[in-house]
Amino acid sequence: MPSNRVSRLFHYGSLAVGLGFGALGEATKRWSGLGTLDSQSSSTSVFLTRANVDRIVTKLTRMRGAALKLGQMLSIQDSKSMSPEIAEVLQRVQNSANYVPISQVEKTVNRELGPNWRAEFASFNDAPFAAASIGQVHEARLGKNVQEQVGFDKVAVKVQYPGVANSIDSDLNNLQSLLVMSKLLPRGMYLDNSIRVARRELHWECDYQREADAMTKFGTLLADDPVFVVPRLVSDLSSKMVLTAEFMDGVHLKHAEGYSQEIRDYIGTHIMRLCLQELFDFEFMQTDPNWANFLYNEHTGKIALLDFGASRSFDKSFLDKYLCVLKAAMDGDREACRHWSKELGFLTGYEADVMTQAHVDSVLEIGKPFRATGIYDFGNQDVSSNVRSAIPVMLRHRLTPPPEETYSLHRKLSGAFLLCIKLRARVPCQDLFKGITSKYTFSDGAQLVY
């Protein structure tokens, strides 16, 4: 992986040149009538040829860092709001995993933990078992002395990719130029806001000391939880670029579709519970919905939580208004949905009627699981398709970008919804919502009464 700014700039430059030549070739084919019927469609960008899709995926997966983070953020946008080609790019980048060689890992860990760091481990697997946008993870066993101090021996050691933290700003600037030049994204997505949020979150996630603090905080918040468990930190073997924590056993929830209905209901119910608790009880949320961040232990029935780099708190006034929006959606109150959406900043009050109606419709759809009494069957839902139908209208008529807090919050909330849909889980959403939000205290001391 390129680790310095010059080499990373070269890679972005070579990608732009490659895309340009690919687009020129495609335009020539279309002009001459030699292209395929699909490629000759005027609705398809000359940049989005099969060869260019492959170029983008190959380059972004090698670059990691900002490139992958922005791809992850944009990939939560509904695939029907963008071309099939760019949706494929985002999906393939999201699923890719390029590891850096052990020589680069050694250099980073030597600098962070000292040249004798291997003496603290009984074993350290040089081959990583997982990779993410800014780092990769190695399995290891602690040495006897450290093991006695922390009370466990098997650990996961996350090592940050070299150069990622220092290249965030330049990488995002290069990516923004590339996306604007190639017109890969539809209007109405407010790319500037996405870039600004990605910049802030990447700086957060590159600070493993911040992540260690968030992991410890969640460990305290969930210490008595009957379902969720949090890895314990090995603070003496952690730093700003290295994070060592207890190894957690389990099956990624992306593989949980094959479980019995009872287990799928159990998983879906507790994931939804956690999401609501994070917002209105803890007021502190891990906002990365990647299903690989949740491990289900078939023997204990516990769900382990991983990767706390995207954890954040929310301003109390934001949570007050956001709860009012969700409560209005649960009640099916269109006017209250409109009012609180304007108070929150989703609407300006000057939108065309078609935009206001589309926004309120989508909010009411999101509230549908909480509006249903008893058990809500995510395996027989139409929320996702109904929300999809409103997206083109909102992209055309939106006058203001969504509140910045909702980029990460909705990433997590949509992840919880999509997981429940994938598992075809049956969840008592209304009971969960009322049970958790009835304990929430607004800034003025008020509480909801059901």
Coordinates of C-alpha atoms in Angstrom, one line a residue:
M1 CA 0.0 0.0 0.0
P2 CA 1.4 3.4 -0.9
S3 CA 2.3 5.1 2.4
N4 CA 3.6 8.6 1.6
R5 CA 1.8 11.6 0.1
V6 CA 3.8 11.7 -3.2
S7 CA 3.1 8.0 -4.0
R8 CA -0.6 8.3 -3.0
L9 CA -0.9 11.4 -5.2
F10 CA 0.7 9.4 -8.1
H11 CA -1.9 6.7 -7.6
Y12 CA -4.8 9.1 -7.7
G13 CA -3.3 10.9 -10.7
S14 CA -2.8 7.6 -12.6
L15 CA -6.4 6.6 -11.8
A16 CA -7.7 9.9 -13.2
V17 CA -5.6 9.5 -16.4
G18 CA -6.7 5.9 -16.7
L19 CA -10.4 6.9 -16.4
G20 CA -9.9 9.7 -18.9
F21 CA -8.4 7.4 -21.5
G22 CA -11.2 4.8 -20.8
A23 CA -13.8 7.5 -21.2
L24 CA -12.3 8.8 -24.4
G25 CA -12.3 5.3 -25.9
E26 CA -15.9 4.7 -24.9
A27 CA -17.0 8.0 -26.3
T28 CA -15.3 7.1 -29.6
K29 CA -17.0 3.8 -29.7
R30 CA -20.4 5.4 -29.1
W31 CA -19.8 8.0 -31.7
S32 CA -18.8 5.4 -34.3
G33 CA -21.6 3.0 -33.3
L34 CA -19.2 0.3 -32.3
G35 CA -20.2 0.2 -28.6
T36 CA -22.6 -2.3 -27.1
L37 CA -26.3 -1.5 -26.9
D38 CA -25.9 -1.0 -23.1
S39 CA -22.9 1.3 -23.4
Q40 CA -24.6 3.4 -26.1
S41 CA -27.4 4.4 -23.6
S42 CA -27.3 8.2 -23.1
S43 CA -28.1 7.6 -19.4
T44 CA -24.8 5.8 -18.8
S45 CA -21.7 7.9 -18.2
V46 CA -18.8 7.3 -20.6
F47 CA -16.7 7.1 -17.4
L48 CA -18.6 4.0 -16.2
T49 CA -17.4 1.4 -18.6
R50 CA -16.5 -2.1 -17.4
A51 CA -12.8 -1.3 -17.7
N52 CA -13.2 1.9 -15.7
V53 CA -15.2 0.1 -13.0
D54 CA -12.4 -2.4 -12.7
R55 CA -9.8 0.5 -12.6
I56 CA -11.6 2.2 -9.8
V57 CA -12.1 -0.9 -7.7
T58 CA -8.5 -2.0 -8.1
K59 CA -7.1 1.4 -7.2
L60 CA -9.3 2.3 -4.3
T61 CA -8.9 -1.1 -2.6
R62 CA -5.1 -0.6 -2.8
M63 CA -5.3 2.9 -1.5
R64 CA -7.5 2.0 1.5
G65 CA -7.9 4.9 4.0
A66 CA -10.0 7.8 2.8
A67 CA -10.9 6.1 -0.5
L68 CA -12.4 3.2 1.3
K69 CA -14.1 5.3 4.0
L70 CA -15.8 7.5 1.5
G71 CA -16.9 4.4 -0.4
Q72 CA -18.4 2.9 2.8
M73 CA -20.2 6.2 3.5
L74 CA -21.7 6.4 0.0
S75 CA -22.5 2.7 -0.1
I76 CA -25.3 3.2 2.5
Q77 CA -27.1 5.4 0.0
D78 CA -29.8 3.3 -1.7
S79 CA -28.4 1.6 -4.8
K80 CA -31.4 2.8 -6.8
S81 CA -30.4 6.4 -6.3
M82 CA -27.3 5.9 -8.3
S83 CA -26.2 4.1 -11.5
P84 CA -25.8 0.3 -11.3
E85 CA -22.1 0.8 -12.2
I86 CA -21.2 3.0 -9.3
A87 CA -23.3 0.8 -7.0
E88 CA -21.2 -2.1 -8.1
V89 CA -18.0 -0.1 -7.5
L90 CA -19.0 0.7 -3.9
Q91 CA -20.1 -2.9 -3.2
R92 CA -16.9 -4.4 -4.5
V93 CA -14.7 -1.8 -2.7
Q94 CA -16.6 -2.5 0.5
N95 CA -16.0 -6.3 0.2
S96 CA -12.3 -6.1 -0.8
A97 CA -9.4 -6.7 1.5
N98 CA -5.8 -5.9 0.6
Y99 CA -3.3 -6.5 3.3
V100 CA 0.0 -4.7 3.8
P101 CA 3.2 -6.8 4.1
I102 CA 4.6 -7.7 7.5
S103 CA 7.6 -5.4 6.9
Q104 CA 5.3 -2.3 7.0
V105 CA 3.5 -3.8 10.0
E106 CA 6.9 -4.3 11.8
K107 CA 7.9 -0.7 11.1
T108 CA 4.7 0.7 12.6
V109 CA 4.7 -1.5 15.7
N110 CA 8.4 -0.9 16.4
R111 CA 7.8 2.8 16.4
E112 CA 4.6 2.6 18.5
L113 CA 5.6 -0.1 21.1
G114 CA 9.3 -0.3 20.9
P115 CA 11.7 -2.7 19.1
N116 CA 11.2 -5.5 21.6
W117 CA 7.5 -5.6 21.3
R118 CA 7.5 -9.3 20.2
A119 CA 8.8 -10.3 23.7
E120 CA 5.5 -9.3 25.1
F121 CA 3.8 -12.0 23.1
A122 CA 4.0 -15.8 23.3
S123 CA 3.1 -15.8 19.6
F124 CA 2.2 -13.3 16.9
N125 CA 0.7 -14.4 13.6
D126 CA 2.3 -12.3 10.8
A127 CA -0.6 -13.1 8.5
P128 CA -3.6 -10.8 9.3
F129 CA -7.0 -12.4 9.6
A130 CA -9.0 -9.2 8.9
A131 CA -8.7 -5.8 7.2
A132 CA -10.6 -2.6 7.3
S133 CA -10.4 0.9 5.7
I134 CA -7.5 2.1 7.9
G135 CA -5.9 -1.0 9.5
Q136 CA -5.5 -4.8 9.6
V137 CA -5.8 -7.2 12.5
H138 CA -3.5 -10.0 13.6
E139 CA -4.1 -12.8 16.0
A140 CA -1.6 -13.2 18.9
R141 CA -1.1 -14.8 22.3
L142 CA 0.1 -12.8 25.2
G143 CA 3.3 -13.6 27.2
K144 CA 2.9 -15.0 30.6
N145 CA 3.5 -11.8 32.5
V146 CA 1.0 -9.7 30.5
Q147 CA -1.5 -12.6 30.6
E148 CA -1.4 -12.7 34.4
Q149 CA -2.1 -9.0 34.5
V150 CA -5.1 -8.9 32.2
G151 CA -6.6 -12.3 32.9
F152 CA -6.7 -13.7 29.3
D153 CA -4.2 -14.7 26.7
K154 CA -5.6 -14.7 23.1
V155 CA -5.8 -11.2 21.6
A156 CA -6.5 -9.3 18.4
V157 CA -3.8 -6.7 17.5
K158 CA -5.0 -4.0 15.1
V159 CA -2.2 -2.1 13.3
Q160 CA -2.9 1.0 11.4
Y161 CA -1.8 1.3 7.8
P162 CA 1.3 3.5 7.4
G163 CA 0.6 7.0 5.9
V164 CA -3.2 6.8 6.3
A165 CA -3.6 9.4 9.0
N166 CA -1.2 11.9 7.4
S167 CA -2.9 11.6 4.0
I168 CA -6.6 12.0 5.0
D169 CA -7.0 15.6 3.8
S170 CA -5.1 15.3 0.6
D171 CA -6.7 11.9 -0.3
L172 CA -10.2 13.3 0.3
N173 CA -9.4 16.4 -1.8
N174 CA -8.2 14.2 -4.6
L175 CA -11.2 12.0 -4.4
Q176 CA -13.6 14.9 -4.4
S177 CA -11.9 16.2 -7.6
L178 CA -12.1 12.8 -9.2
L179 CA -15.8 12.4 -8.3
V180 CA -16.7 15.9 -9.6
M181 CA -14.8 15.4 -12.8
S182 CA -16.3 12.0 -13.6
K183 CA -19.9 13.0 -12.5
L184 CA -20.1 9.6 -10.8
L185 CA -22.7 10.7 -8.2
P186 CA -26.2 12.0 -8.7
R187 CA -27.1 15.6 -7.8
G188 CA -28.6 16.1 -4.4
M189 CA -26.1 14.0 -2.5
Y190 CA -24.2 17.1 -1.2
L191 CA -20.7 15.7 -1.8
D192 CA -19.1 18.5 0.1
N193 CA -21.0 17.5 3.3
S194 CA -20.1 13.8 2.8
I195 CA -16.4 14.7 2.4
R196 CA -16.5 16.9 5.5
V197 CA -18.1 14.2 7.6
A198 CA -15.7 11.6 6.2
R199 CA -12.8 13.8 7.1
R200 CA -13.8 14.2 10.7
E201 CA -14.7 10.5 11.1
L202 CA -11.4 9.4 9.5
H203 CA -9.4 11.5 11.9
W204 CA -11.4 9.9 14.8
E205 CA -10.8 6.4 13.5
C206 CA -7.1 6.9 13.0
D207 CA -6.8 7.7 16.7
Y208 CA -6.6 4.3 18.4
Q209 CA -6.3 5.9 21.8
R210 CA -9.7 7.5 21.2
E211 CA -11.0 4.1 20.1
A212 CA -9.6 2.4 23.3
D213 CA -11.4 5.0 25.4
A214 CA -14.7 4.3 23.6
M215 CA -14.2 0.5 24.0
T216 CA -13.6 0.9 27.7
K217 CA -16.7 3.2 27.9
F218 CA -18.9 0.6 26.2
G219 CA -17.4 -2.1 28.4
T220 CA -18.7 -0.2 31.4
L221 CA -22.1 0.7 29.9
L222 CA -22.7 -3.0 28.9
A223 CA -21.0 -4.6 31.9
D224 CA -24.3 -6.1 33.2
D225 CA -25.9 -6.6 29.9
P226 CA -27.3 -10.2 29.5
V227 CA -26.4 -10.4 25.7
F228 CA -23.7 -8.0 24.6
V229 CA -20.0 -8.3 25.5
V230 CA -17.1 -6.0 24.8
P231 CA -13.4 -7.0 24.4
R232 CA -11.1 -6.0 27.2
L233 CA -8.3 -3.7 26.4
V234 CA -4.6 -4.4 26.8
S235 CA -3.5 -0.8 27.5
D236 CA 0.2 -1.5 27.8
L237 CA 0.3 -2.9 24.2
S238 CA -1.9 -0.2 22.7
S239 CA -1.0 3.2 21.3
K240 CA -2.2 5.8 18.8
M241 CA -1.6 3.3 15.9
V242 CA -1.8 -0.1 17.6
L243 CA -4.8 -1.5 19.5
T244 CA -4.5 -4.8 21.4
A245 CA -7.7 -6.3 22.9
E246 CA -9.2 -9.5 23.9
F247 CA -9.9 -11.9 21.0
M248 CA -13.6 -12.6 20.7
D249 CA -15.0 -15.9 19.3
G250 CA -18.1 -16.0 17.2
V251 CA -19.8 -16.0 13.8
H252 CA -20.1 -12.7 11.9
L253 CA -23.8 -11.7 11.7
K254 CA -23.5 -11.6 7.9
H255 CA -23.5 -15.4 8.1
A256 CA -26.4 -15.7 10.5
E257 CA -29.1 -16.1 7.8
G258 CA -29.0 -19.9 8.2
Y259 CA -29.9 -19.9 11.9
S260 CA -33.3 -21.0 13.2
Q261 CA -36.1 -18.4 13.3
E262 CA -35.8 -18.3 17.1
I263 CA -32.1 -17.4 17.0
R264 CA -32.7 -14.9 14.1
D265 CA -35.5 -13.2 16.1
Y266 CA -33.2 -13.1 19.2
I267 CA -30.3 -11.5 17.3
G268 CA -32.6 -9.0 15.5
T269 CA -34.4 -8.0 18.7
H270 CA -31.2 -7.3 20.6
I271 CA -29.5 -5.4 17.8
M272 CA -32.5 -3.1 17.6
R273 CA -32.6 -2.8 21.4
L274 CA -28.9 -1.8 21.4
C275 CA -29.4 0.8 18.6
L276 CA -32.2 2.5 20.6
Q277 CA -30.2 2.2 23.9
E278 CA -27.2 3.8 22.3
L279 CA -29.3 6.8 21.3
F280 CA -31.7 7.4 24.1
D281 CA -30.0 5.7 27.1
F282 CA -26.3 5.8 26.7
E283 CA -26.4 8.9 24.4
F284 CA -23.2 7.4 22.9
M285 CA -23.2 5.3 19.7
Q286 CA -20.9 3.0 17.8
T287 CA -22.0 4.2 14.3
D288 CA -20.3 1.6 12.1
P289 CA -23.0 -0.9 11.0
N290 CA -20.6 -3.3 9.3
W291 CA -22.1 -6.7 10.2
A292 CA -18.5 -8.1 10.7
N293 CA -18.4 -5.9 13.8
F294 CA -20.9 -8.2 15.5
L295 CA -20.0 -11.8 16.5
Y296 CA -22.7 -14.3 17.6
N297 CA -21.3 -17.0 19.9
E298 CA -23.4 -20.1 19.3
H299 CA -22.3 -21.7 22.7
T300 CA -23.0 -18.8 25.0
G301 CA -25.7 -16.9 23.1
K302 CA -23.7 -13.7 23.6
I303 CA -23.1 -11.1 20.9
A304 CA -19.6 -9.5 20.9
L305 CA -19.1 -5.9 19.7
L306 CA -16.0 -5.0 17.8
D307 CA -14.5 -1.8 16.3
F308 CA -15.3 1.3 18.3
G309 CA -13.4 3.9 16.1
A310 CA -16.6 5.5 14.8
S311 CA -18.1 5.9 18.3
R312 CA -19.6 9.3 19.1
S313 CA -21.9 11.2 21.3
F314 CA -24.7 13.6 20.2
D315 CA -25.7 17.0 21.4
K316 CA -28.6 16.8 23.8
S317 CA -30.7 19.3 21.8
F318 CA -30.3 17.1 18.7
L319 CA -31.4 14.0 20.5
D320 CA -34.5 15.8 21.9
K321 CA -35.6 16.8 18.4
Y322 CA -34.7 13.5 16.8
L323 CA -36.7 11.6 19.4
C324 CA -39.7 13.9 18.6
V325 CA -39.3 13.0 14.9
L326 CA -39.3 9.3 15.6
K327 CA -42.2 9.6 18.1
A328 CA -44.2 11.5 15.4
A329 CA -43.4 8.8 12.9
M330 CA -44.5 6.1 15.3
D331 CA -47.8 8.0 15.9
G332 CA -48.3 8.4 12.1
D333 CA -48.6 12.2 12.7
R334 CA -47.7 13.9 9.3
E335 CA -47.8 17.5 10.6
A336 CA -45.6 16.6 13.6
C337 CA -43.1 14.8 11.3
R338 CA -42.9 18.0 9.1
H339 CA -42.6 20.3 12.1
W340 CA -39.8 18.4 13.9
S341 CA -38.0 17.7 10.6
K342 CA -37.8 21.4 10.0
E343 CA -36.7 22.0 13.6
L344 CA -34.0 19.4 13.2
G345 CA -32.8 20.9 9.9
F346 CA -34.0 18.3 7.3
L347 CA -36.3 20.9 5.8
T348 CA -36.0 24.7 5.4
G349 CA -39.8 25.4 5.2
Y350 CA -39.3 26.6 1.6
E351 CA -39.4 23.3 -0.2
A352 CA -41.8 22.4 -3.0
D353 CA -44.8 20.4 -1.8
V354 CA -43.6 17.4 -3.6
M355 CA -40.3 17.5 -1.6
T356 CA -42.1 17.9 1.7
Q357 CA -44.5 15.1 1.0
A358 CA -41.7 12.8 -0.1
H359 CA -39.7 13.5 3.0
V360 CA -42.6 13.0 5.4
D361 CA -43.6 9.8 3.5
S362 CA -40.1 8.4 4.1
V363 CA -40.1 9.4 7.8
L364 CA -43.4 7.7 8.3
E365 CA -42.1 4.6 6.5
I366 CA -39.1 4.5 8.9
G367 CA -41.5 4.7 11.8
K368 CA -43.7 1.8 10.5
P369 CA -41.9 -0.9 12.6
F370 CA -42.4 1.1 15.7
R371 CA -46.0 1.8 14.8
A372 CA -46.9 -1.9 14.6
T373 CA -48.3 -3.3 17.8
G374 CA -46.9 -6.7 18.9
I375 CA -44.3 -8.3 16.7
Y376 CA -43.0 -6.6 13.5
D377 CA -42.0 -9.1 10.8
F378 CA -39.0 -7.7 8.9
G379 CA -39.2 -10.7 6.6
N380 CA -42.5 -9.3 5.2
Q381 CA -41.8 -5.6 5.1
D382 CA -42.1 -3.0 2.4
V383 CA -40.3 -0.1 4.2
S384 CA -37.1 -0.3 2.1
S385 CA -39.0 -0.3 -1.2
N386 CA -41.3 2.5 -0.1
V387 CA -38.3 4.7 1.1
R388 CA -36.5 3.9 -2.2
S389 CA -39.4 5.3 -4.2
A390 CA -39.0 8.7 -2.4
I391 CA -35.3 9.1 -2.9
P392 CA -35.2 10.3 -6.5
V393 CA -37.7 13.1 -5.6
M394 CA -35.7 14.2 -2.6
L395 CA -32.4 14.2 -4.6
R396 CA -34.0 16.5 -7.2
H397 CA -35.8 18.9 -4.8
R398 CA -33.8 18.9 -1.6
L399 CA -32.8 22.5 -0.6
T400 CA -30.5 21.7 2.3
P401 CA -28.2 18.8 3.2
P402 CA -29.3 16.5 6.1
P403 CA -28.0 17.4 9.6
E404 CA -24.4 16.3 9.9
E405 CA -25.2 14.1 12.9
T406 CA -27.5 12.0 10.8
Y407 CA -24.8 10.8 8.4
S408 CA -23.4 8.5 11.0
L409 CA -26.6 7.9 13.0
H410 CA -28.6 6.8 9.9
R411 CA -25.7 4.6 8.8
K412 CA -26.1 2.7 12.1
L413 CA -29.9 2.8 12.1
S414 CA -30.2 1.7 8.5
G415 CA -27.6 -1.1 9.3
A416 CA -29.9 -2.3 12.1
F417 CA -32.9 -2.3 9.8
L418 CA -31.1 -4.0 7.0
L419 CA -29.7 -6.7 9.3
C420 CA -33.2 -7.5 10.6
I421 CA -34.5 -7.6 7.0
K422 CA -31.6 -9.9 6.0
L423 CA -32.4 -12.2 9.0
R424 CA -36.1 -12.0 8.4
A425 CA -36.3 -11.3 12.1
R426 CA -39.6 -10.8 14.0
V427 CA -39.0 -8.0 16.5
P428 CA -41.2 -6.3 19.1
C429 CA -40.1 -2.9 17.9
Q430 CA -42.9 -0.8 19.5
D431 CA -42.3 -2.4 22.9
L432 CA -38.5 -1.8 22.6
F433 CA -39.1 1.8 21.5
K434 CA -41.5 2.7 24.3
G435 CA -39.5 0.8 27.0
I436 CA -36.3 2.7 26.2
T437 CA -37.6 6.2 25.2
S438 CA -40.0 6.4 28.2
K439 CA -36.9 6.6 30.4
Y440 CA -35.3 9.4 28.3
T441 CA -35.2 12.8 29.9
F442 CA -35.5 15.9 27.7
S443 CA -33.4 19.0 28.3
D444 CA -36.3 20.6 30.0
G445 CA -36.8 17.7 32.3
A446 CA -39.9 16.3 30.5
Q447 CA -40.3 12.6 29.7
L448 CA -42.6 10.8 27.3
V449 CA -45.7 9.1 28.7
Y450 CA -47.3 6.3 26.8

